[in-house]
PDB file of N, CA and C in Angstrom:
ATOM      1  N   VAL P  16       0.757  -1.137  -0.325  1.00  0.00           N
ATOM      2  CA  VAL P  16       0.328  -0.060   0.142  1.00  0.00           C
ATOM      3  C   VAL P  16       1.459   0.770  -0.451  1.00  0.00           C
ATOM      4  N   THR P  17       0.086   2.388  -1.035  1.00  0.00           N
ATOM      5  CA  THR P  17       1.699   3.687  -1.163  1.00  0.00           C
ATOM      6  C   THR P  17       0.409   4.547  -0.117  1.00  0.00           C
ATOM      7  N   THR P  18       0.409   5.077   0.324  1.00  0.00           N
ATOM      8  CA  THR P  18       0.743   7.020   0.738  1.00  0.00           C
ATOM      9  C   THR P  18       1.274   8.156  -0.203  1.00  0.00           C
ATOM     10  N   ALA P  19       2.354   7.577  -0.333  1.00  0.00           N
ATOM     11  CA  ALA P  19       3.094   8.847  -0.767  1.00  0.00           C
ATOM     12  C   ALA P  19       3.384   9.288  -2.272  1.00  0.00           C
ATOM     13  N   ILE P  20       3.908  10.119  -2.796  1.00  0.00           N
ATOM     14  CA  ILE P  20       4.272  10.371  -4.189  1.00  0.00           C
ATOM     15  C   ILE P  20       5.960  10.558  -4.039  1.00  0.00           C
ATOM     16  N   THR P  21       6.796   9.400  -3.671  1.00  0.00           N
ATOM     17  CA  THR P  21       7.361   8.271  -3.707  1.00  0.00           C
ATOM     18  C   THR P  21       8.182   7.691  -5.282  1.00  0.00           C
ATOM     19  N   ALA P  22       9.245   8.205  -5.725  1.00  0.00           N
ATOM     20  CA  ALA P  22       9.883   7.309  -6.843  1.00  0.00           C
ATOM     21  C   ALA P  22      10.019   6.003  -6.841  1.00  0.00           C
ATOM     22  N   GLY P  23      10.518   5.079  -7.673  1.00  0.00           N
ATOM     23  CA  GLY P  23      10.356   3.855  -7.471  1.00  0.00           C
ATOM     24  C   GLY P  23       9.946   2.775  -6.337  1.00  0.00           C
ATOM     25  N   GLN P  24       8.885   2.479  -5.484  1.00  0.00           N
ATOM     26  CA  GLN P  24       8.467   2.242  -4.609  1.00  0.00           C
ATOM     27  C   GLN P  24       8.684   0.906  -4.911  1.00  0.00           C
ATOM     28  N   THR P  25       9.320  -0.103  -4.246  1.00  0.00           N
ATOM     29  CA  THR P  25       8.747  -1.921  -4.422  1.00  0.00           C
ATOM     30  C   THR P  25       7.959  -3.064  -4.044  1.00  0.00           C
ATOM     31  N   ILE P  26       7.443  -2.730  -4.851  1.00  0.00           N
ATOM     32  CA  ILE P  26       6.252  -3.849  -4.910  1.00  0.00           C
ATOM     33  C   ILE P  26       6.720  -5.297  -4.889  1.00  0.00           C
ATOM     34  N   VAL P  27       7.729  -6.191  -5.515  1.00  0.00           N
ATOM     35  CA  VAL P  27       7.645  -7.040  -5.357  1.00  0.00           C
ATOM     36  C   VAL P  27       9.410  -6.956  -5.800  1.00  0.00           C
ATOM     37  N   THR P  28      10.159  -7.737  -5.568  1.00  0.00           N
ATOM     38  CA  THR P  28      11.367  -8.110  -6.203  1.00  0.00           C
ATOM     39  C   THR P  28      11.824  -9.910  -5.690  1.00  0.00           C
ATOM     40  N   TYR P  29      13.170 -10.055  -6.845  1.00  0.00           N
ATOM     41  CA  TYR P  29      13.803 -11.891  -7.074  1.00  0.00           C
ATOM     42  C   TYR P  29      14.904 -11.824  -7.092  1.00  0.00           C
ATOM     43  N   THR P  30      15.766 -12.674  -6.810  1.00  0.00           N
ATOM     44  CA  THR P  30      17.161 -12.130  -7.010  1.00  0.00           C
ATOM     45  C   THR P  30      16.820 -13.866  -8.119  1.00  0.00           C
ATOM     46  N   VAL P  31      18.058 -14.170  -8.553  1.00  0.00           N
ATOM     47  CA  VAL P  31      17.423 -15.550  -9.220  1.00  0.00           C
ATOM     48  C   VAL P  31      19.304 -16.037  -8.326  1.00  0.00           C
ATOM     49  N   SER P  32      18.369 -17.276  -8.220  1.00  0.00           N
ATOM     50  CA  SER P  32      19.322 -18.462  -7.094  1.00  0.00           C
ATOM     51  C   SER P  32      20.125 -18.114  -8.000  1.00  0.00           C
ATOM     52  N   ALA P  33      21.869 -18.542  -7.245  1.00  0.00           N
ATOM     53  CA  ALA P  33      22.746 -19.296  -7.581  1.00  0.00           C
ATOM     54  C   ALA P  33      22.876 -20.135  -8.644  1.00  0.00           C
ATOM     55  N   GLY P  34      23.115 -20.072  -9.714  1.00  0.00           N
ATOM     56  CA  GLY P  34      23.609 -21.173 -10.926  1.00  0.00           C
ATOM     57  C   GLY P  34      22.281 -22.140 -11.617  1.00  0.00           C
ATOM     58  N   LYS P  35      21.260 -20.918 -11.207  1.00  0.00           N
ATOM     59  CA  LYS P  35      20.747 -21.134 -12.388  1.00  0.00           C
ATOM     60  C   LYS P  35      21.022 -19.908 -13.436  1.00  0.00           C
ATOM     61  N   THR P  36      19.987 -20.128 -13.986  1.00  0.00           N
ATOM     62  CA  THR P  36      18.828 -18.704 -14.994  1.00  0.00           C
ATOM     63  C   THR P  36      18.006 -19.491 -14.880  1.00  0.00           C
ATOM     64  N   PHE P  37      17.344 -18.105 -14.853  1.00  0.00           N
ATOM     65  CA  PHE P  37      15.312 -17.288 -14.842  1.00  0.00           C
ATOM     66  C   PHE P  37      14.976 -17.615 -16.069  1.00  0.00           C
ATOM     67  N   TYR P  38      13.937 -17.726 -17.151  1.00  0.00           N
ATOM     68  CA  TYR P  38      13.274 -17.580 -17.722  1.00  0.00           C
ATOM     69  C   TYR P  38      11.847 -17.028 -17.484  1.00  0.00           C
ATOM     70  N   LEU P  39      12.172 -15.266 -17.727  1.00  0.00           N
ATOM     71  CA  LEU P  39      10.699 -14.404 -17.332  1.00  0.00           C
ATOM     72  C   LEU P  39       9.451 -14.815 -18.904  1.00  0.00           C
ATOM     73  N   ASP P  40       8.941 -15.466 -17.721  1.00  0.00           N
ATOM     74  CA  ASP P  40       7.761 -15.948 -19.214  1.00  0.00           C
ATOM     75  C   ASP P  40       6.413 -14.617 -19.228  1.00  0.00           C
ATOM     76  N   TYR P  41       5.920 -13.955 -17.913  1.00  0.00           N
ATOM     77  CA  TYR P  41       4.696 -13.111 -17.579  1.00  0.00           C
ATOM     78  C   TYR P  41       5.441 -12.516 -16.403  1.00  0.00           C
ATOM     79  N   LEU P  42       4.633 -11.078 -16.241  1.00  0.00           N
ATOM     80  CA  LEU P  42       4.421 -10.244 -15.980  1.00  0.00           C
ATOM     81  C   LEU P  42       2.734 -10.417 -14.696  1.00  0.00           C
ATOM     82  N   ASP P  43       1.746 -10.047 -13.591  1.00  0.00           N
ATOM     83  CA  ASP P  43       0.643  -9.737 -13.456  1.00  0.00           C
ATOM     84  C   ASP P  43       0.885  -8.820 -12.808  1.00  0.00           C
ATOM     85  N   ILE P  44      -0.077  -7.814 -12.634  1.00  0.00           N
ATOM     86  CA  ILE P  44       0.323  -6.298 -12.286  1.00  0.00           C
ATOM     87  C   ILE P  44      -0.806  -6.271 -11.727  1.00  0.00           C
ATOM     88  N   GLN P  45      -1.197  -5.048 -10.772  1.00  0.00           N
ATOM     89  CA  GLN P  45      -2.428  -4.657 -10.362  1.00  0.00           C
ATOM     90  C   GLN P  45      -2.516  -4.005  -9.260  1.00  0.00           C
ATOM     91  N   GLY P  46      -3.046  -2.215  -9.586  1.00  0.00           N
ATOM     92  CA  GLY P  46      -3.327  -1.088  -9.404  1.00  0.00           C
ATOM     93  C   GLY P  46      -4.227  -0.588  -8.884  1.00  0.00           C
ATOM     94  N   ARG P  47      -5.128  -0.783  -7.684  1.00  0.00           N
ATOM     95  CA  ARG P  47      -5.825   0.061  -7.163  1.00  0.00           C
ATOM     96  C   ARG P  47      -6.209   0.986  -6.040  1.00  0.00           C
ATOM     97  N   LEU P  48      -7.617   2.124  -6.314  1.00  0.00           N
ATOM     98  CA  LEU P  48      -6.950   2.290  -4.785  1.00  0.00           C
ATOM     99  C   LEU P  48      -7.749   1.561  -3.357  1.00  0.00           C
ATOM    100  N   THR P  49      -7.535   1.796  -2.543  1.00  0.00           N
ATOM    101  CA  THR P  49      -8.024   1.303  -1.274  1.00  0.00           C
ATOM    102  C   THR P  49      -9.169   1.485  -0.720  1.00  0.00           C
ATOM    103  N   ALA P  50      -9.484   2.805  -1.486  1.00  0.00           N
ATOM    104  CA  ALA P  50     -11.153   2.926  -1.267  1.00  0.00           C
ATOM    105  C   ALA P  50     -12.096   4.471  -2.575  1.00  0.00           C
ATOM    106  N   THR P  51     -13.257   3.883  -3.044  1.00  0.00           N
ATOM    107  CA  THR P  51     -14.005   4.608  -4.279  1.00  0.00           C
ATOM    108  C   THR P  51     -13.329   6.494  -3.731  1.00  0.00           C
ATOM    109  N   SER P  52     -13.144   7.082  -5.252  1.00  0.00           N
ATOM    110  CA  SER P  52     -12.695   7.939  -5.220  1.00  0.00           C
ATOM    111  C   SER P  52     -13.838   8.701  -5.936  1.00  0.00           C
ATOM    112  N   ALA P  53     -13.831  10.096  -5.702  1.00  0.00           N
ATOM    113  CA  ALA P  53     -14.852  10.911  -5.022  1.00  0.00           C
ATOM    114  C   ALA P  53     -14.587  11.342  -7.582  1.00  0.00           C
ATOM    115  N   THR P  54     -13.232  11.331  -7.844  1.00  0.00           N
ATOM    116  CA  THR P  54     -12.600  12.059  -9.361  1.00  0.00           C
ATOM    117  C   THR P  54     -12.346  10.477  -9.711  1.00  0.00           C
ATOM    118  N   ALA P  55     -12.189  10.490 -10.969  1.00  0.00           N
ATOM    119  CA  ALA P  55     -10.556  10.159 -11.734  1.00  0.00           C
ATOM    120  C   ALA P  55      -9.521  10.297 -11.959  1.00  0.00           C
ATOM    121  N   SER P  56      -8.753   9.884 -11.948  1.00  0.00           N
ATOM    122  CA  SER P  56      -6.963  10.102 -11.361  1.00  0.00           C
ATOM    123  C   SER P  56      -6.463   8.938 -11.507  1.00  0.00           C
ATOM    124  N   ILE P  57      -4.508   9.569 -12.688  1.00  0.00           N
ATOM    125  CA  ILE P  57      -3.737   9.050 -12.688  1.00  0.00           C
ATOM    126  C   ILE P  57      -3.394   8.345 -11.367  1.00  0.00           C
ATOM    127  N   LEU P  58      -3.472   6.737 -11.581  1.00  0.00           N
ATOM    128  CA  LEU P  58      -2.487   5.986  -9.628  1.00  0.00           C
ATOM    129  C   LEU P  58      -1.409   6.139 -10.558  1.00  0.00           C
ATOM    130  N   GLY P  59      -0.508   5.556 -10.243  1.00  0.00           N
ATOM    131  CA  GLY P  59       1.083   5.612 -11.013  1.00  0.00           C
ATOM    132  C   GLY P  59       1.007   4.765 -12.003  1.00  0.00           C
ATOM    133  N   ALA P  60       2.652   4.713 -12.695  1.00  0.00           N
ATOM    134  CA  ALA P  60       3.579   4.009 -13.056  1.00  0.00           C
ATOM    135  C   ALA P  60       4.230   2.304 -12.440  1.00  0.00           C
ATOM    136  N   VAL P  61       4.212   1.466 -13.174  1.00  0.00           N
ATOM    137  CA  VAL P  61       4.905   0.222 -12.228  1.00  0.00           C
ATOM    138  C   VAL P  61       6.180   0.333 -13.685  1.00  0.00           C
ATOM    139  N   THR P  62       7.083  -0.467 -13.319  1.00  0.00           N
ATOM    140  CA  THR P  62       8.353  -0.930 -13.533  1.00  0.00           C
ATOM    141  C   THR P  62       8.427  -1.631 -13.703  1.00  0.00           C
ATOM    142  N   LEU P  63       8.821  -2.487 -14.821  1.00  0.00           N
ATOM    143  CA  LEU P  63      10.108  -3.452 -14.570  1.00  0.00           C
ATOM    144  C   LEU P  63      11.062  -3.493 -14.640  1.00  0.00           C
ATOM    145  N   SER P  64      12.192  -3.383 -13.792  1.00  0.00           N
ATOM    146  CA  SER P  64      13.963  -3.222 -13.999  1.00  0.00           C
ATOM    147  C   SER P  64      14.295  -4.781 -13.700  1.00  0.00           C
ATOM    148  N   ILE P  65      15.348  -4.988 -14.612  1.00  0.00           N
ATOM    149  CA  ILE P  65      16.503  -6.735 -14.075  1.00  0.00           C
ATOM    150  C   ILE P  65      18.063  -6.405 -14.122  1.00  0.00           C
ATOM    151  N   GLY P  66      18.170  -6.495 -13.200  1.00  0.00           N
ATOM    152  CA  GLY P  66      19.796  -5.822 -13.242  1.00  0.00           C
ATOM    153  C   GLY P  66      19.575  -4.345 -13.067  1.00  0.00           C
ATOM    154  N   GLY P  67      18.593  -3.928 -11.991  1.00  0.00           N
ATOM    155  CA  GLY P  67      18.562  -2.428 -12.256  1.00  0.00           C
ATOM    156  C   GLY P  67      18.555  -1.416 -13.367  1.00  0.00           C
ATOM    157  N   VAL P  68      17.916  -2.194 -14.246  1.00  0.00           N
ATOM    158  CA  VAL P  68      17.857  -1.384 -15.741  1.00  0.00           C
ATOM    159  C   VAL P  68      16.261  -1.861 -16.214  1.00  0.00           C
ATOM    160  N   PRO P  69      15.889  -0.085 -16.141  1.00  0.00           N
ATOM    161  CA  PRO P  69      14.470  -0.668 -16.738  1.00  0.00           C
ATOM    162  C   PRO P  69      13.828  -1.003 -17.799  1.00  0.00           C
ATOM    163  N   SER P  70      12.482  -1.772 -18.190  1.00  0.00           N
ATOM    164  CA  SER P  70      12.965  -2.955 -18.872  1.00  0.00           C
ATOM    165  C   SER P  70      11.932  -2.591 -19.835  1.00  0.00           C
ATOM    166  N   HIS P  71      10.497  -2.206 -18.410  1.00  0.00           N
ATOM    167  CA  HIS P  71       8.844  -1.918 -19.505  1.00  0.00           C
ATOM    168  C   HIS P  71       8.190  -1.158 -18.750  1.00  0.00           C
ATOM    169  N   THR P  72       7.426  -0.116 -18.954  1.00  0.00           N
ATOM    170  CA  THR P  72       6.180   0.132 -18.055  1.00  0.00           C
ATOM    171  C   THR P  72       5.351   0.197 -18.349  1.00  0.00           C
ATOM    172  N   SER P  73       3.909   0.091 -17.157  1.00  0.00           N
ATOM    173  CA  SER P  73       3.233   0.335 -17.580  1.00  0.00           C
ATOM    174  C   SER P  73       2.334   0.997 -16.279  1.00  0.00           C
ATOM    175  N   SER P  74       1.042   2.228 -17.223  1.00  0.00           N
ATOM    176  CA  SER P  74       0.681   2.685 -16.296  1.00  0.00           C
ATOM    177  C   SER P  74      -0.619   2.537 -15.854  1.00  0.00           C
ATOM    178  N   PHE P  75      -1.650   2.506 -14.516  1.00  0.00           N
ATOM    179  CA  PHE P  75      -2.758   2.972 -14.419  1.00  0.00           C
ATOM    180  C   PHE P  75      -3.847   3.207 -13.739  1.00  0.00           C
ATOM    181  N   VAL P  76      -4.716   3.834 -14.420  1.00  0.00           N
ATOM    182  CA  VAL P  76      -5.760   4.422 -13.693  1.00  0.00           C
ATOM    183  C   VAL P  76      -6.744   4.324 -12.776  1.00  0.00           C
ATOM    184  N   ASN P  77      -7.753   4.691 -12.622  1.00  0.00           N
ATOM    185  CA  ASN P  77      -8.662   5.418 -11.941  1.00  0.00           C
ATOM    186  C   ASN P  77      -9.922   5.778 -13.095  1.00  0.00           C
ATOM    187  N   PRO P  78     -10.746   5.088 -13.504  1.00  0.00           N
ATOM    188  CA  PRO P  78     -11.242   5.652 -14.282  1.00  0.00           C
ATOM    189  C   PRO P  78     -12.584   6.133 -14.354  1.00  0.00           C
ATOM    190  N   THR P  79     -13.385   6.023 -13.429  1.00  0.00           N
ATOM    191  CA  THR P  79     -14.514   6.548 -12.822  1.00  0.00           C
ATOM    192  C   THR P  79     -14.215   6.680 -11.370  1.00  0.00           C
ATOM    193  N   THR P  80     -15.514   7.226 -10.829  1.00  0.00           N
ATOM    194  CA  THR P  80     -15.646   7.853  -9.113  1.00  0.00           C
ATOM    195  C   THR P  80     -16.706   6.421  -8.993  1.00  0.00           C
ATOM    196  N   SER P  81     -17.082   5.657  -9.048  1.00  0.00           N
ATOM    197  CA  SER P  81     -17.812   4.783  -8.759  1.00  0.00           C
ATOM    198  C   SER P  81     -17.285   3.240  -7.717  1.00  0.00           C
ATOM    199  N   ASP P  82     -15.696   2.594  -8.618  1.00  0.00           N
ATOM    200  CA  ASP P  82     -15.701   2.226  -7.923  1.00  0.00           C
ATOM    201  C   ASP P  82     -14.505   2.431  -7.513  1.00  0.00           C
ATOM    202  N   ALA P  83     -12.972   1.874  -6.608  1.00  0.00           N
ATOM    203  CA  ALA P  83     -11.614   2.395  -6.329  1.00  0.00           C
ATOM    204  C   ALA P  83     -10.310   1.449  -7.547  1.00  0.00           C
ATOM    205  N   GLY P  84     -11.120   1.513  -8.710  1.00  0.00           N
ATOM    206  CA  GLY P  84     -10.609   1.360 -10.304  1.00  0.00           C
ATOM    207  C   GLY P  84      -9.572   0.780 -10.688  1.00  0.00           C
ATOM    208  N   SER P  85      -9.725  -0.438  -9.795  1.00  0.00           N
ATOM    209  CA  SER P  85      -9.191  -1.878 -10.146  1.00  0.00           C
ATOM    210  C   SER P  85      -8.681  -2.632 -11.683  1.00  0.00           C
ATOM    211  N   GLN P  86      -7.205  -2.677 -11.863  1.00  0.00           N
ATOM    212  CA  GLN P  86      -7.325  -3.106 -12.782  1.00  0.00           C
ATOM    213  C   GLN P  86      -5.685  -4.111 -12.748  1.00  0.00           C
ATOM    214  N   ALA P  87      -5.716  -5.280 -13.214  1.00  0.00           N
ATOM    215  CA  ALA P  87      -5.016  -6.310 -13.279  1.00  0.00           C
ATOM    216  C   ALA P  87      -4.341  -6.183 -15.054  1.00  0.00           C
ATOM    217  N   VAL P  88      -3.518  -6.221 -14.828  1.00  0.00           N
ATOM    218  CA  VAL P  88      -2.850  -6.189 -16.370  1.00  0.00           C
ATOM    219  C   VAL P  88      -1.415  -7.702 -16.554  1.00  0.00           C
ATOM    220  N   ARG P  89      -1.981  -8.586 -17.070  1.00  0.00           N
ATOM    221  CA  ARG P  89      -1.173 -10.449 -17.507  1.00  0.00           C
ATOM    222  C   ARG P  89      -0.592  -8.887 -19.160  1.00  0.00           C
ATOM    223  N   ILE P  90       0.904  -9.361 -18.833  1.00  0.00           N
ATOM    224  CA  ILE P  90       2.199  -8.946 -19.710  1.00  0.00           C
ATOM    225  C   ILE P  90       2.624 -10.414 -20.111  1.00  0.00           C
ATOM    226  N   SER P  91       2.854 -10.995 -20.653  1.00  0.00           N
ATOM    227  CA  SER P  91       3.029 -12.249 -21.120  1.00  0.00           C
ATOM    228  C   SER P  91       3.991 -12.058 -22.251  1.00  0.00           C
ATOM    229  N   PHE P  92       5.320 -12.838 -22.258  1.00  0.00           N
ATOM    230  CA  PHE P  92       6.388 -12.779 -23.933  1.00  0.00           C
ATOM    231  C   PHE P  92       6.588 -13.924 -24.548  1.00  0.00           C
ATOM    232  N   SER P  93       6.694 -13.133 -26.334  1.00  0.00           N
ATOM    233  CA  SER P  93       6.085 -14.193 -26.812  1.00  0.00           C
ATOM    234  C   SER P  93       7.836 -15.502 -27.063  1.00  0.00           C
ATOM    235  N   GLU P  94       8.889 -15.458 -26.393  1.00  0.00           N
ATOM    236  CA  GLU P  94       9.907 -16.166 -25.602  1.00  0.00           C
ATOM    237  C   GLU P  94      10.265 -15.697 -24.639  1.00  0.00           C
ATOM    238  N   PRO P  95      10.041 -16.474 -23.195  1.00  0.00           N
ATOM    239  CA  PRO P  95      10.396 -15.613 -22.380  1.00  0.00           C
ATOM    240  C   PRO P  95      12.482 -15.224 -22.104  1.00  0.00           C
ATOM    241  N   ILE P  96      12.198 -14.761 -21.645  1.00  0.00           N
ATOM    242  CA  ILE P  96      13.662 -13.667 -21.351  1.00  0.00           C
ATOM    243  C   ILE P  96      14.263 -14.104 -20.134  1.00  0.00           C
ATOM    244  N   PRO P  97      15.371 -14.390 -20.597  1.00  0.00           N
ATOM    245  CA  PRO P  97      16.837 -15.778 -19.687  1.00  0.00           C
ATOM    246  C   PRO P  97      17.229 -14.215 -19.301  1.00  0.00           C
ATOM    247  N   ILE P  98      17.524 -14.576 -17.164  1.00  0.00           N
ATOM    248  CA  ILE P  98      17.846 -13.731 -16.441  1.00  0.00           C
ATOM    249  C   ILE P  98      19.027 -14.867 -15.280  1.00  0.00           C
ATOM    250  N   SER P  99      20.843 -14.129 -15.319  1.00  0.00           N
ATOM    251  CA  SER P  99      21.228 -15.194 -15.304  1.00  0.00           C
ATOM    252  C   SER P  99      21.024 -15.071 -14.281  1.00  0.00           C
ATOM    253  N   THR P 100      22.402 -15.926 -13.457  1.00  0.00           N
ATOM    254  CA  THR P 100      22.485 -16.056 -11.742  1.00  0.00           C
ATOM    255  C   THR P 100      22.527 -14.592 -11.018  1.00  0.00           C
ATOM    256  N   GLY P 101      22.014 -14.720 -10.066  1.00  0.00           N
ATOM    257  CA  GLY P 101      22.174 -13.733  -9.133  1.00  0.00           C
ATOM    258  C   GLY P 101      21.804 -11.713  -9.368  1.00  0.00           C
ATOM    259  N   THR P 102      20.962 -12.410 -10.452  1.00  0.00           N
ATOM    260  CA  THR P 102      20.151 -11.000 -11.004  1.00  0.00           C
ATOM    261  C   THR P 102      19.199 -10.794 -10.597  1.00  0.00           C
ATOM    262  N   VAL P 103      19.375  -9.545 -10.084  1.00  0.00           N
ATOM    263  CA  VAL P 103      17.829  -8.749  -8.877  1.00  0.00           C
ATOM    264  C   VAL P 103      16.967  -8.955 -10.259  1.00  0.00           C
ATOM    265  N   ILE P 104      15.205  -8.814 -10.369  1.00  0.00           N
ATOM    266  CA  ILE P 104      14.317  -8.497 -10.714  1.00  0.00           C
ATOM    267  C   ILE P 104      13.122  -8.091 -10.149  1.00  0.00           C
ATOM    268  N   SER P 105      12.723  -6.481 -10.405  1.00  0.00           N
ATOM    269  CA  SER P 105      11.904  -5.857  -9.893  1.00  0.00           C
ATOM    270  C   SER P 105      10.882  -5.288 -10.218  1.00  0.00           C
ATOM    271  N   LEU P 106       9.972  -4.901  -9.274  1.00  0.00           N
ATOM    272  CA  LEU P 106       8.679  -4.727  -9.904  1.00  0.00           C
ATOM    273  C   LEU P 106       8.928  -3.443  -8.876  1.00  0.00           C
ATOM    274  N   THR P 107       8.584  -2.356  -9.432  1.00  0.00           N
ATOM    275  CA  THR P 107       9.044  -0.998  -8.329  1.00  0.00           C
ATOM    276  C   THR P 107       7.727   0.683  -9.138  1.00  0.00           C
ATOM    277  N   VAL P 108       6.495   0.829  -8.206  1.00  0.00           N
ATOM    278  CA  VAL P 108       5.872   1.743  -8.361  1.00  0.00           C
ATOM    279  C   VAL P 108       6.249   3.035  -8.482  1.00  0.00           C
ATOM    280  N   THR P 109       5.674   3.865  -9.532  1.00  0.00           N
ATOM    281  CA  THR P 109       5.941   5.360  -8.839  1.00  0.00           C
ATOM    282  C   THR P 109       4.407   6.270  -8.551  1.00  0.00           C
ATOM    283  N   PRO P 110       4.008   6.066  -7.732  1.00  0.00           N
ATOM    284  CA  PRO P 110       2.396   6.632  -7.613  1.00  0.00           C
ATOM    285  C   PRO P 110       2.056   8.203  -8.271  1.00  0.00           C
ATOM    286  N   ASN P 111       0.907   8.823  -8.269  1.00  0.00           N
ATOM    287  CA  ASN P 111       1.076   9.398  -8.822  1.00  0.00           C
ATOM    288  C   ASN P 111       0.309  10.705  -7.897  1.00  0.00           C
ATOM    289  N   ALA P 112      -0.104  10.284  -6.778  1.00  0.00           N
ATOM    290  CA  ALA P 112      -1.396  11.176  -5.707  1.00  0.00           C
ATOM    291  C   ALA P 112      -0.608  10.512  -4.290  1.00  0.00           C
ATOM    292  N   VAL P 113      -0.754  11.694  -3.229  1.00  0.00           N
ATOM    293  CA  VAL P 113      -1.063  10.562  -1.484  1.00  0.00           C
ATOM    294  C   VAL P 113      -1.971   9.986  -1.649  1.00  0.00           C
ATOM    295  N   THR P 114      -3.253   9.645  -2.447  1.00  0.00           N
ATOM    296  CA  THR P 114      -4.162   8.768  -2.180  1.00  0.00           C
ATOM    297  C   THR P 114      -3.857   7.439  -1.661  1.00  0.00           C
ATOM    298  N   SER P 115      -3.797   6.609  -1.121  1.00  0.00           N
ATOM    299  CA  SER P 115      -3.326   5.691  -0.448  1.00  0.00           C
ATOM    300  C   SER P 115      -4.184   4.639  -1.734  1.00  0.00           C
ATOM    301  N   MET P 116      -3.134   3.744  -2.180  1.00  0.00           N
ATOM    302  CA  MET P 116      -3.322   2.648  -3.619  1.00  0.00           C
ATOM    303  C   MET P 116      -2.933   1.354  -3.210  1.00  0.00           C
ATOM    304  N   THR P 117      -4.028   0.769  -3.534  1.00  0.00           N
ATOM    305  CA  THR P 117      -2.883  -0.736  -3.447  1.00  0.00           C
ATOM    306  C   THR P 117      -2.223  -1.894  -4.485  1.00  0.00           C
ATOM    307  N   TRP P 118      -0.952  -1.940  -4.433  1.00  0.00           N
ATOM    308  CA  TRP P 118      -0.095  -2.398  -5.575  1.00  0.00           C
ATOM    309  C   TRP P 118       0.028  -3.479  -5.728  1.00  0.00           C
ATOM    310  N   ILE P 119      -0.018  -4.651  -6.962  1.00  0.00           N
ATOM    311  CA  ILE P 119       0.020  -6.019  -6.323  1.00  0.00           C
ATOM    312  C   ILE P 119       0.822  -7.094  -7.509  1.00  0.00           C
ATOM    313  N   GLY P 120       1.693  -7.549  -7.678  1.00  0.00           N
ATOM    314  CA  GLY P 120       2.684  -7.850  -8.998  1.00  0.00           C
ATOM    315  C   GLY P 120       3.500  -9.375  -8.615  1.00  0.00           C
ATOM    316  N   ASN P 121       3.572  -9.785  -9.649  1.00  0.00           N
ATOM    317  CA  ASN P 121       3.666 -11.363  -9.059  1.00  0.00           C
ATOM    318  C   ASN P 121       4.519 -11.075 -10.845  1.00  0.00           C
ATOM    319  N   PHE P 122       6.248 -11.477 -10.153  1.00  0.00           N
ATOM    320  CA  PHE P 122       6.700 -12.694 -11.871  1.00  0.00           C
ATOM    321  C   PHE P 122       6.094 -14.162 -12.273  1.00  0.00           C
ATOM    322  N   GLY P 123       6.576 -14.387 -13.352  1.00  0.00           N
ATOM    323  CA  GLY P 123       4.832 -16.205 -13.733  1.00  0.00           C
ATOM    324  C   GLY P 123       6.718 -16.285 -14.487  1.00  0.00           C
ATOM    325  N   GLY P 124       7.625 -17.513 -14.410  1.00  0.00           N
ATOM    326  CA  GLY P 124       8.543 -18.063 -15.234  1.00  0.00           C
ATOM    327  C   GLY P 124       9.423 -19.453 -14.531  1.00  0.00           C
ATOM    328  N   PHE P 125      10.591 -19.595 -14.576  1.00  0.00           N
ATOM    329  CA  PHE P 125      11.267 -20.755 -14.319  1.00  0.00           C
ATOM    330  C   PHE P 125      12.632 -21.016 -14.468  1.00  0.00           C
ATOM    331  N   GLU P 126      13.078 -21.239 -13.142  1.00  0.00           N
ATOM    332  CA  GLU P 126      15.070 -21.818 -13.444  1.00  0.00           C
ATOM    333  C   GLU P 126      15.233 -22.575 -13.188  1.00  0.00           C
ATOM    334  N   ARG P 127      16.187 -22.956 -13.827  1.00  0.00           N
ATOM    335  CA  ARG P 127      16.759 -23.930 -14.229  1.00  0.00           C
ATOM    336  C   ARG P 127      18.197 -23.861 -15.214  1.00  0.00           C
TER     337      ARG P 127
END
């Protein structure tokens, strides 16, 4: 849950196991207000970073005033992205408002 406009707040992070390669197949990301809003608004941007390098960014909005604006996004890659041993993978968010928001993220893939 975020309540401040601070860049790069961590949603989830993972370090590839020693001696393994992680094959990133997809991302699941969700962003929503924790309560309904009186106005539509931009919630913020979620960034995937691999080894500290930003690789993908998705923006989230609350398009209506009748709910909390829950949005879930699955980003699938046509080929799994190989990520080498010891590399840190992270999803971070930069919220657009101080309103309380909930952010959820998952990495999908496998190690071998």
